[in-house]
């Protein structure tokens, strides 16, 4: 059982990364009751400082004994780091909210989107996993529809920003853009292909039947979060030259014929969702507008002209916020309620 306190000692593992930095901002913005904040990263970041509620906090090197007295660890330093260090945190009595893929499919670890399955949080044994960003951004608007008209199958194509590959990938997009515009060759370090003025199939490893890891995560994680192994998902994931916020074109095969006006009403009341769907102005979700927002923007609500039970949507959601840091902090908020 998690011991209730008025304030908690929180460690951010990977505090200097794109998601880690967003976690600090969100803890501050949402006034999470933090007593001591410990910022953990690699030895490369020693000397770096971050401001938190007006106080300067120095980054410490992540070590096995970094978790003494810590209540909650927000982890976002990569899968291998979580695999290695989360057990030390749990042993020291902390609860780890892990933003990596290390534990997501572990049957002993709840995989949680607070708008969908908050009750799973209480089943934790020390680790709670945050889903993959593409899964979160897809499911937050799909779930309220699923609750009233069961989703049998999802076809989804993603338009994923550089932020999903971390802070260095965002810098690579910026530097490549400057280089290309100045007539210089674009240097590749993080992505396998030029990201500036280009797009390519998601840069995760290709696995079974030609699907990449990102696509397989979307399939398996959806089934786990929905507690429904029957739901079918066919994803295609693509990296696009956008700094932050992922977009997704989603097609839902529903149990019953959808009524667009009713779906719009359901979505306009759903938590974590904002309807952006102005046909007259041709104004729909865009990653630039989703960036920095907590809500997932949803629009282009259309019936499928070729099938009576199909529904089309287009969504944009901030990959660093709802797709990662915000979802993790929301889990922590439920944990301490
Ligand atoms: P550092 O900045 O010191 O390398 P991103 O996903 O944006 O690239 O961020 C990755 C985060 O994980 C950073 O905070 C990074 O710290 C941290 N990290 C990476 N490798 C290690 C490691 N071996 N030990 C501790 N933290 C690490």
Coordinates of C-alpha atoms and ligand atoms in Angstrom, one line a residue:
X1 CA 0.0 0.0 0.0
X2 CA 1.1 3.5 -0.8
X3 CA 1.6 5.6 2.4
X4 CA -0.3 8.9 2.2
X5 CA 1.6 12.0 3.2
X6 CA 1.1 15.7 2.7
X7 CA 4.2 16.0 0.5
X8 CA 6.3 13.5 -1.4
X9 CA 9.9 13.0 -2.3
X10 CA 10.0 12.7 -6.0
X11 CA 12.9 11.6 -8.3
X12 CA 12.9 12.3 -12.0
X13 CA 15.1 9.7 -13.8
X14 CA 16.3 11.2 -17.1
X15 CA 15.6 14.7 -15.9
X16 CA 17.7 16.4 -18.6
X17 CA 15.8 14.7 -21.5
X18 CA 12.9 16.0 -23.5
X19 CA 10.3 14.2 -21.4
X20 CA 12.2 14.7 -18.1
X21 CA 12.3 18.5 -18.6
X22 CA 8.5 18.4 -19.4
X23 CA 7.9 16.4 -16.2
X24 CA 9.6 19.2 -14.1
X25 CA 7.4 21.8 -15.7
X26 CA 4.2 19.7 -15.2
X27 CA 5.0 18.9 -11.6
X28 CA 5.4 22.7 -11.0
X29 CA 2.4 23.8 -13.0
X30 CA 0.0 21.3 -11.4
X31 CA 1.4 22.0 -8.0
X32 CA 2.2 18.4 -7.3
X33 CA 2.9 18.2 -3.5
X34 CA 6.7 17.8 -3.8
X35 CA 8.8 17.8 -0.6
X36 CA 12.3 16.9 -2.0
X37 CA 12.9 16.8 -5.8
X38 CA 15.9 14.7 -7.0
X39 CA 17.0 15.2 -10.6
X40 CA 18.8 12.1 -12.0
X41 CA 20.7 11.8 -15.3
X42 CA 24.1 10.6 -16.5
X43 CA 27.4 11.9 -15.4
X44 CA 27.5 14.0 -18.6
X45 CA 24.8 16.3 -17.0
X46 CA 26.6 16.9 -13.7
X47 CA 26.8 20.7 -13.2
X48 CA 23.4 21.3 -14.9
X49 CA 20.8 23.0 -12.8
X50 CA 17.0 23.4 -13.1
X51 CA 14.7 25.9 -11.4
X52 CA 11.7 24.4 -9.5
X53 CA 9.3 26.7 -7.7
X54 CA 12.1 29.3 -7.7
X55 CA 14.8 27.0 -6.3
X56 CA 17.8 25.9 -8.2
X57 CA 18.2 22.1 -8.2
X58 CA 21.5 20.4 -9.4
X59 CA 21.3 17.3 -11.4
X60 CA 22.8 14.2 -9.7
X61 CA 24.3 11.1 -11.3
X62 CA 21.9 8.2 -11.4
X63 CA 23.2 5.4 -9.2
X64 CA 21.9 2.3 -7.5
X65 CA 21.6 4.1 -4.2
X66 CA 19.9 7.3 -5.6
X67 CA 16.5 6.3 -4.2
X68 CA 16.9 6.5 -0.4
X69 CA 13.9 8.2 1.0
X70 CA 12.2 8.6 -2.4
X71 CA 8.4 8.0 -2.6
X72 CA 7.8 8.3 -6.3
X73 CA 10.2 7.9 -9.3
X74 CA 9.2 9.3 -12.7
X75 CA 11.4 7.4 -15.1
X76 CA 12.2 8.5 -18.6
X77 CA 15.9 7.6 -19.3
X78 CA 15.4 4.8 -21.7
X79 CA 14.3 1.1 -21.4
X80 CA 17.7 -0.4 -20.5
X81 CA 18.2 2.2 -17.7
X82 CA 14.7 1.5 -16.3
X83 CA 15.3 -2.3 -16.5
X84 CA 18.5 -1.8 -14.5
X85 CA 17.5 0.9 -12.0
X86 CA 13.7 0.5 -11.3
X87 CA 14.3 -2.7 -9.2
X88 CA 16.6 -0.6 -6.9
X89 CA 14.0 2.1 -6.6
X90 CA 11.3 -0.4 -5.7
X91 CA 13.6 -2.1 -3.2
X92 CA 14.2 1.3 -1.6
X93 CA 10.4 1.6 -1.1
X94 CA 9.6 3.9 -4.0
X95 CA 6.9 3.5 -6.7
X96 CA 8.2 3.8 -10.2
X97 CA 6.0 5.4 -12.9
X98 CA 8.0 4.2 -15.9
X99 CA 7.7 6.0 -19.2
X100 CA 9.8 3.5 -21.2
X101 CA 8.8 0.2 -22.8
X102 CA 10.8 -1.9 -20.3
X103 CA 7.8 -3.1 -18.2
X104 CA 4.7 -2.2 -20.3
X105 CA 3.8 -5.8 -21.3
X106 CA 4.8 -7.3 -17.9
X107 CA 1.6 -8.9 -16.5
X108 CA 2.5 -7.7 -13.0
X109 CA 2.7 -4.1 -14.2
X110 CA -0.4 -2.0 -14.8
X111 CA -0.4 0.0 -18.0
X112 CA -2.4 3.1 -17.5
X113 CA -4.1 6.0 -19.2
X114 CA -5.9 7.8 -16.4
X115 CA -8.9 8.7 -18.6
X116 CA -9.4 5.0 -19.4
X117 CA -8.3 2.5 -16.8
X118 CA -7.4 4.4 -13.6
X119 CA -8.6 1.5 -11.5
X120 CA -5.6 -0.6 -12.7
X121 CA -3.2 1.7 -10.8
X122 CA -4.1 0.0 -7.5
X123 CA -2.9 -3.4 -8.8
X124 CA 0.7 -2.2 -8.9
X125 CA 3.5 -4.1 -7.3
X126 CA 6.0 -1.1 -7.2
X127 CA 6.0 -0.3 -11.0
X128 CA 3.3 1.4 -13.1
X129 CA 3.9 1.7 -16.8
X130 CA 3.0 4.7 -19.0
X131 CA 2.0 3.6 -22.5
X132 CA 3.7 4.5 -25.7
X133 CA 3.0 8.1 -26.9
X134 CA 1.2 7.0 -30.1
X135 CA -1.0 4.6 -28.1
X136 CA -2.0 7.3 -25.6
X137 CA -2.8 9.9 -28.3
X138 CA -4.9 7.3 -30.2
X139 CA -6.8 5.9 -27.3
X140 CA -7.8 9.1 -25.4
X141 CA -10.3 10.1 -28.1
X142 CA -11.1 6.5 -29.2
X143 CA -12.1 5.3 -25.7
X144 CA -15.2 7.5 -25.2
X145 CA -16.5 6.3 -28.6
X146 CA -15.7 2.7 -27.7
X147 CA -17.8 3.0 -24.5
X148 CA -21.0 3.8 -26.4
X149 CA -20.3 1.9 -29.6
X150 CA -17.8 -0.9 -29.4
X151 CA -14.7 -0.5 -31.5
X152 CA -14.0 -3.8 -33.3
X153 CA -11.1 -2.7 -35.4
X154 CA -8.8 0.2 -35.8
X155 CA -6.7 1.2 -38.8
X156 CA -4.3 4.0 -37.9
X157 CA -1.5 5.9 -39.7
X158 CA 0.7 8.1 -37.6
X159 CA 2.6 11.3 -38.3
X160 CA 5.1 11.3 -35.5
X161 CA 7.2 14.2 -34.4
X162 CA 10.9 14.3 -33.7
X163 CA 10.3 14.8 -29.9
X164 CA 9.4 11.1 -29.7
X165 CA 13.0 10.3 -30.3
X166 CA 14.2 12.7 -27.6
X167 CA 15.9 16.0 -27.2
X168 CA 18.8 15.2 -29.5
X169 CA 16.4 14.2 -32.3
X170 CA 14.7 17.6 -32.0
X171 CA 18.0 19.3 -32.3
X172 CA 18.8 17.1 -35.4
X173 CA 15.6 18.3 -37.1
X174 CA 16.6 22.0 -36.4
X175 CA 20.2 21.6 -37.5
X176 CA 19.3 19.6 -40.6
X177 CA 16.7 22.3 -41.6
X178 CA 19.3 25.1 -41.2
X179 CA 21.9 23.1 -43.2
X180 CA 19.6 22.2 -46.0
X181 CA 18.3 25.8 -46.3
X182 CA 21.9 27.1 -46.4
X183 CA 22.8 24.5 -49.1
X184 CA 24.9 22.4 -46.8
X185 CA 24.6 18.6 -46.5
X186 CA 22.3 17.4 -43.7
X187 CA 24.1 15.4 -41.0
X188 CA 22.5 12.3 -39.6
X189 CA 23.2 11.1 -36.1
X190 CA 20.0 10.1 -34.4
X191 CA 17.6 9.2 -37.2
X192 CA 18.6 6.8 -40.0
X193 CA 17.4 9.1 -42.7
X194 CA 17.2 12.8 -43.2
X195 CA 14.2 14.1 -41.2
X196 CA 14.2 17.8 -42.5
X197 CA 12.0 18.2 -45.5
X198 CA 11.4 14.4 -45.6
X199 CA 9.4 11.7 -43.9
X200 CA 10.1 8.0 -43.4
X201 CA 8.7 4.8 -41.9
X202 CA 9.2 4.8 -38.1
X203 CA 12.8 4.3 -37.0
X204 CA 12.1 1.4 -34.7
X205 CA 13.3 -2.2 -35.5
X206 CA 11.3 -4.2 -38.0
X207 CA 9.8 -7.3 -36.4
X208 CA 7.2 -10.0 -37.3
X209 CA 5.5 -9.8 -40.6
X210 CA 7.2 -6.5 -41.5
X211 CA 5.7 -4.5 -38.6
X212 CA 8.0 -2.2 -36.7
X213 CA 8.2 -2.1 -32.9
X214 CA 6.2 1.1 -32.6
X215 CA 3.3 -0.5 -34.6
X216 CA 3.4 -3.7 -32.5
X217 CA 3.4 -1.6 -29.3
X218 CA 0.2 0.2 -30.5
X219 CA -1.5 -3.3 -31.0
X220 CA -0.4 -5.0 -27.8
X221 CA -0.8 -1.9 -25.5
X222 CA -4.3 -1.2 -26.7
X223 CA -5.4 -4.7 -26.0
X224 CA -3.9 -4.5 -22.5
X225 CA -5.3 -1.1 -21.6
X226 CA -8.8 -2.0 -22.9
X227 CA -8.6 -5.5 -21.3
X228 CA -9.8 -6.8 -24.7
X229 CA -7.6 -9.2 -26.7
X230 CA -10.2 -9.3 -29.5
X231 CA -9.8 -5.7 -30.6
X232 CA -7.9 -5.6 -33.9
X233 CA -5.5 -2.9 -34.8
X234 CA -3.6 -2.3 -38.1
X235 CA -1.0 0.5 -37.7
X236 CA 1.4 2.2 -40.0
X237 CA 3.8 4.5 -38.2
X238 CA 5.7 7.3 -39.9
X239 CA 8.2 10.0 -38.7
X240 CA 7.5 13.5 -40.0
X241 CA 9.5 16.7 -39.8
X242 CA 7.5 18.2 -36.9
X243 CA 9.2 19.2 -33.6
X244 CA 6.6 18.0 -31.1
X245 CA 3.0 16.6 -31.1
X246 CA 2.1 13.5 -33.0
X247 CA -0.9 13.3 -35.4
X248 CA -2.8 10.2 -36.4
X249 CA -5.3 9.4 -39.0
X250 CA -7.7 6.9 -37.4
X251 CA -10.4 4.7 -38.9
X252 CA -12.7 2.8 -36.6
X253 CA -14.8 -0.2 -37.5
X254 CA -17.7 0.0 -35.0
X255 CA -20.3 -2.4 -33.8
X256 CA -23.2 -0.1 -34.8
X257 CA -23.6 2.6 -37.4
X258 CA -22.2 5.9 -36.0
X259 CA -24.2 9.1 -35.7
X260 CA -21.7 11.9 -36.3
X261 CA -23.6 14.5 -34.3
X262 CA -23.7 12.1 -31.4
X263 CA -20.0 11.2 -31.6
X264 CA -19.2 15.0 -31.7
X265 CA -21.2 15.5 -28.5
X266 CA -19.6 12.5 -26.8
X267 CA -16.1 13.8 -27.7
X268 CA -16.9 17.3 -26.6
X269 CA -17.6 16.1 -23.1
X270 CA -14.8 13.5 -22.9
X271 CA -11.9 14.2 -20.5
X272 CA -8.6 15.0 -22.1
X273 CA -10.1 15.7 -25.5
X274 CA -10.8 18.9 -27.5
X275 CA -12.9 18.8 -30.6
X276 CA -11.4 20.9 -33.4
X277 CA -13.7 20.2 -36.4
X278 CA -14.7 23.2 -38.4
X279 CA -15.6 22.0 -41.9
X280 CA -16.6 25.5 -43.1
X281 CA -13.2 26.9 -42.3
X282 CA -11.3 23.8 -43.2
X283 CA -9.9 24.0 -39.7
X284 CA -8.9 20.7 -38.0
X285 CA -6.2 19.4 -35.5
X286 CA -2.7 20.5 -36.2
X287 CA 0.5 19.5 -34.3
X288 CA 1.6 23.1 -34.0
X289 CA -1.6 23.9 -32.1
X290 CA -1.6 20.7 -30.1
X291 CA 2.0 21.5 -28.9
X292 CA 1.9 22.7 -25.3
X293 CA -1.7 21.7 -24.7
X294 CA -2.9 19.0 -22.4
X295 CA -5.8 17.9 -24.5
X296 CA -5.7 15.7 -27.6
X297 CA -7.2 17.6 -30.5
X298 CA -9.7 15.5 -32.5
X299 CA -11.5 16.4 -35.7
X300 CA -12.3 15.5 -39.3
X301 CA -15.2 13.4 -38.0
X302 CA -16.6 11.6 -41.0
X303 CA -18.7 8.6 -41.8
X304 CA -17.0 6.0 -44.0
X305 CA -18.6 6.4 -47.5
X306 CA -17.7 2.8 -48.2
X307 CA -19.1 1.1 -45.1
X308 CA -22.0 1.9 -42.8
X309 CA -20.2 1.1 -39.6
X310 CA -17.0 3.0 -40.3
X311 CA -15.8 6.3 -38.7
X312 CA -12.8 8.5 -39.6
X313 CA -11.0 10.8 -37.3
X314 CA -7.8 12.9 -37.3
X315 CA -6.0 13.7 -34.0
X316 CA -3.0 15.7 -32.8
X317 CA -1.6 15.4 -29.3
X318 CA 1.5 16.8 -27.6
X319 CA 3.8 13.8 -27.5
X320 CA 5.8 15.2 -24.6
X321 CA 2.8 16.2 -22.5
X322 CA -0.2 13.8 -22.8
X323 CA 1.9 11.3 -24.7
X324 CA 4.5 11.1 -21.9
X325 CA 5.1 13.5 -19.0
X326 CA 1.5 14.6 -18.3
X327 CA 0.1 11.0 -18.4
X328 CA 2.9 10.0 -15.9
X329 CA 2.1 12.9 -13.5
X330 CA -1.6 12.2 -13.7
X331 CA -0.9 8.6 -12.7
X332 CA 1.1 10.0 -9.7
X333 CA -1.8 12.3 -8.8
X334 CA -4.2 9.3 -8.7
X335 CA -1.7 7.3 -6.7
X336 CA -1.6 10.0 -3.9
X337 CA -5.4 10.7 -3.9
Ligands
LIG1 P1 21.9 12.9 -20.1 O1 21.3 14.2 -20.5 O2 22.8 13.1 -18.9 O3 22.5 12.0 -21.2 P2 16.2 12.0 -24.3 O4 15.2 10.8 -24.5 O5 15.5 13.3 -24.5 O6 17.4 11.8 -25.2 O7 16.7 11.9 -22.8 C1 17.3 10.8 -22.2 C2 17.5 11.0 -20.7 O8 18.0 9.8 -20.1 C3 18.4 12.2 -20.4 O9 18.1 12.8 -19.2 C4 19.7 11.4 -20.2 O10 20.7 12.0 -19.4 C5 19.2 10.1 -19.5 N1 20.2 9.1 -19.6 C6 20.6 8.5 -20.7 N2 21.6 7.5 -20.5 C7 21.7 7.5 -19.1 C8 22.5 6.8 -18.2 N3 23.4 5.9 -18.6 N4 22.4 7.1 -16.9 C9 21.6 8.0 -16.4 N5 20.8 8.8 -17.3 C10 20.8 8.5 -18.6

